[in-house]
């Protein structure tokens, strides 16, 4: 799983907002990196521990030429999985069901007040003849245009 897929799997928990999910992931990664750079350990219960490790200078070997080389001292990030994570990976402990995203809240439009029934019937009767008139008006010019084309 890459970062984009990770964000896509988190988006339902942020009301399908990839922007909010991306922001949350970026904040988490940034916080871990900044604390490790300071030399602090980041420990997450039942997941693991991120820490900065100092590596001593040592001698190594160039695999192409076979000559001995000196490797400088360095600092490396290290992740130590927690017991809970190891148990899940090994299959000795089952995961709890995944948390479900919060239900989406859809704002319903305000209900319109219904007109009295008598007024509704009158308006329905008046509306029908108007539609018929419009159809006849539109049909007449088309016939006139066709007749004009035939004459030419």
Short mmCIF file of C-alpha atoms in Angstrom, two decimals:
data_model
loop_
_atom_site.label_atom_id
_atom_site.label_comp_id
_atom_site.label_asym_id
_atom_site.label_seq_id
_atom_site.Cartn_x
_atom_site.Cartn_y
_atom_site.Cartn_z
CA UNK A 1 0.00 0.00 0.00
CA UNK A 2 1.43 3.36 -0.96
CA UNK A 3 0.57 6.77 0.47
CA UNK A 4 -2.19 7.50 -2.08
CA UNK A 5 -3.89 4.16 -1.38
CA UNK A 6 -3.54 4.77 2.36
CA UNK A 7 -5.23 8.16 2.01
CA UNK A 8 -7.99 6.64 -0.15
CA UNK A 9 -8.69 4.02 2.54
CA UNK A 10 -8.92 6.77 5.20
CA UNK A 11 -11.13 9.12 3.15
CA UNK A 12 -14.46 7.46 4.20
CA UNK A 13 -13.62 8.33 7.81
CA UNK A 14 -13.32 12.00 6.78
CA UNK A 15 -16.71 12.23 4.97
CA UNK A 16 -15.06 11.19 1.67
CA UNK A 17 -12.75 14.18 1.79
CA UNK A 18 -9.37 13.17 0.40
CA UNK A 19 -8.12 16.65 1.24
CA UNK A 20 -8.83 16.17 4.96
CA UNK A 21 -7.43 12.61 4.94
CA UNK A 22 -4.25 13.81 3.19
CA UNK A 23 -3.86 16.59 5.75
CA UNK A 24 -4.22 14.12 8.65
CA UNK A 25 -1.68 11.68 7.17
CA UNK A 26 0.79 14.48 6.47
CA UNK A 27 0.49 15.74 10.06
CA UNK A 28 1.09 12.25 11.49
CA UNK A 29 4.15 11.58 9.32
CA UNK A 30 5.56 15.05 9.95
CA UNK A 31 5.17 14.64 13.72
CA UNK A 32 6.95 11.26 13.69
CA UNK A 33 9.81 12.59 11.55
CA UNK A 34 10.29 15.77 13.62
CA UNK A 35 10.38 13.87 16.93
CA UNK A 36 12.82 11.29 15.56
CA UNK A 37 15.06 14.07 14.25
CA UNK A 38 15.21 15.51 17.78
CA UNK A 39 16.31 12.11 19.04
CA UNK A 40 13.00 11.30 20.76
CA UNK A 41 11.32 7.93 20.41
CA UNK A 42 7.77 7.74 19.07
CA UNK A 43 5.90 4.86 20.68
CA UNK A 44 2.41 3.84 19.57
CA UNK A 45 0.75 1.21 21.76
CA UNK A 46 0.11 -2.16 20.10
CA UNK A 47 1.84 -0.94 16.95
CA UNK A 48 5.49 -0.19 17.57
CA UNK A 49 8.27 2.22 18.31
CA UNK A 50 10.09 4.54 15.94
CA UNK A 51 13.54 5.58 17.09
CA UNK A 52 16.82 7.04 15.90
CA UNK A 53 19.84 4.74 16.14
CA UNK A 54 23.52 5.71 16.02
CA UNK A 55 25.68 3.40 13.93
CA UNK A 56 29.40 3.28 14.64
CA UNK A 57 32.10 3.64 12.02
CA UNK A 58 33.14 0.26 10.69
CA UNK A 59 35.09 -1.49 8.02
CA UNK A 60 33.30 -2.87 5.00
CA UNK A 61 34.19 -4.51 1.74
CA UNK A 62 33.66 -3.33 -1.81
CA UNK A 63 31.93 -6.27 -3.53
CA UNK A 64 33.30 -5.43 -7.00
CA UNK A 65 36.99 -4.98 -6.19
CA UNK A 66 37.17 -6.87 -2.91
CA UNK A 67 39.16 -4.09 -1.23
CA UNK A 68 38.48 -3.07 2.39
CA UNK A 69 36.84 0.35 2.87
CA UNK A 70 36.01 2.49 5.89
CA UNK A 71 32.28 3.19 6.43
CA UNK A 72 31.50 6.43 8.33
CA UNK A 73 29.37 6.63 11.46
CA UNK A 74 25.72 7.44 10.71
CA UNK A 75 22.27 7.77 12.23
CA UNK A 76 19.45 5.57 10.98
CA UNK A 77 15.75 5.35 11.70
CA UNK A 78 14.57 2.07 13.18
CA UNK A 79 11.13 0.61 13.75
CA UNK A 80 10.59 -1.95 16.49
CA UNK A 81 7.22 -3.69 16.20
CA UNK A 82 5.18 -4.02 19.40
CA UNK A 83 4.13 -7.37 20.82
CA UNK A 84 0.52 -6.79 19.75
CA UNK A 85 1.53 -6.19 16.11
CA UNK A 86 3.76 -9.28 16.10
CA UNK A 87 0.91 -11.41 17.45
CA UNK A 88 -1.46 -10.22 14.73
CA UNK A 89 1.12 -10.83 11.99
CA UNK A 90 1.88 -14.33 13.33
CA UNK A 91 -1.83 -15.15 13.55
CA UNK A 92 -1.86 -15.84 17.30
CA UNK A 93 -4.18 -12.90 17.90
CA UNK A 94 -7.18 -11.87 15.81
CA UNK A 95 -7.89 -8.30 14.89
CA UNK A 96 -11.03 -6.61 16.09
CA UNK A 97 -13.45 -5.51 13.37
CA UNK A 98 -12.27 -2.39 11.57
CA UNK A 99 -13.90 0.82 12.74
CA UNK A 100 -16.72 1.84 10.44
CA UNK A 101 -16.80 5.34 9.03
CA UNK A 102 -19.31 7.70 10.61
CA UNK A 103 -22.58 7.82 8.68
CA UNK A 104 -22.81 10.66 6.21
CA UNK A 105 -25.04 13.50 7.28
CA UNK A 106 -27.04 14.79 4.35
CA UNK A 107 -28.93 18.00 4.91
CA UNK A 108 -32.50 17.63 3.73
CA UNK A 109 -34.07 20.61 1.99
CA UNK A 110 -36.77 22.38 3.97
CA UNK A 111 -40.21 21.02 3.23
CA UNK A 112 -42.39 23.36 1.22
CA UNK A 113 -45.78 24.19 2.60
CA UNK A 114 -48.50 22.47 0.62
CA UNK A 115 -51.08 24.69 -1.04
CA UNK A 116 -54.75 24.06 -0.21
CA UNK A 117 -56.21 21.22 -2.28
CA UNK A 118 -58.77 23.39 -4.02
CA UNK A 119 -56.12 25.79 -5.26
CA UNK A 120 -53.95 22.92 -6.47
CA UNK A 121 -56.79 21.47 -8.56
CA UNK A 122 -57.54 24.85 -10.13
CA UNK A 123 -53.92 25.47 -11.02
CA UNK A 124 -53.63 21.98 -12.55
CA UNK A 125 -56.64 22.64 -14.76
CA UNK A 126 -55.25 25.98 -15.89
CA UNK A 127 -51.79 24.57 -16.62
CA UNK A 128 -52.99 21.89 -19.04
CA UNK A 129 -54.44 24.20 -21.72
CA UNK A 130 -51.31 26.41 -21.70
CA UNK A 131 -49.11 23.46 -22.63
CA UNK A 132 -51.38 22.54 -25.51
CA UNK A 133 -51.21 26.08 -26.88
CA UNK A 134 -47.43 26.09 -26.79
CA UNK A 135 -47.25 22.87 -28.75
CA UNK A 136 -49.50 24.21 -31.48
CA UNK A 137 -47.50 27.43 -31.73
CA UNK A 138 -44.23 25.53 -32.12
CA UNK A 139 -45.66 23.10 -34.67
CA UNK A 140 -46.98 25.79 -36.98
CA UNK A 141 -43.65 27.51 -37.78
CA UNK A 142 -41.98 24.18 -38.59
CA UNK A 143 -44.65 23.35 -41.16
CA UNK A 144 -44.28 26.80 -42.64
CA UNK A 145 -40.50 26.37 -42.92
CA UNK A 146 -40.88 22.99 -44.64
CA UNK A 147 -43.38 24.42 -47.07
CA UNK A 148 -41.03 27.33 -47.79
CA UNK A 149 -38.16 24.94 -48.51
CA UNK A 150 -40.28 22.92 -50.93
CA UNK A 151 -41.20 26.09 -52.84
CA UNK A 152 -37.56 27.00 -53.42
#
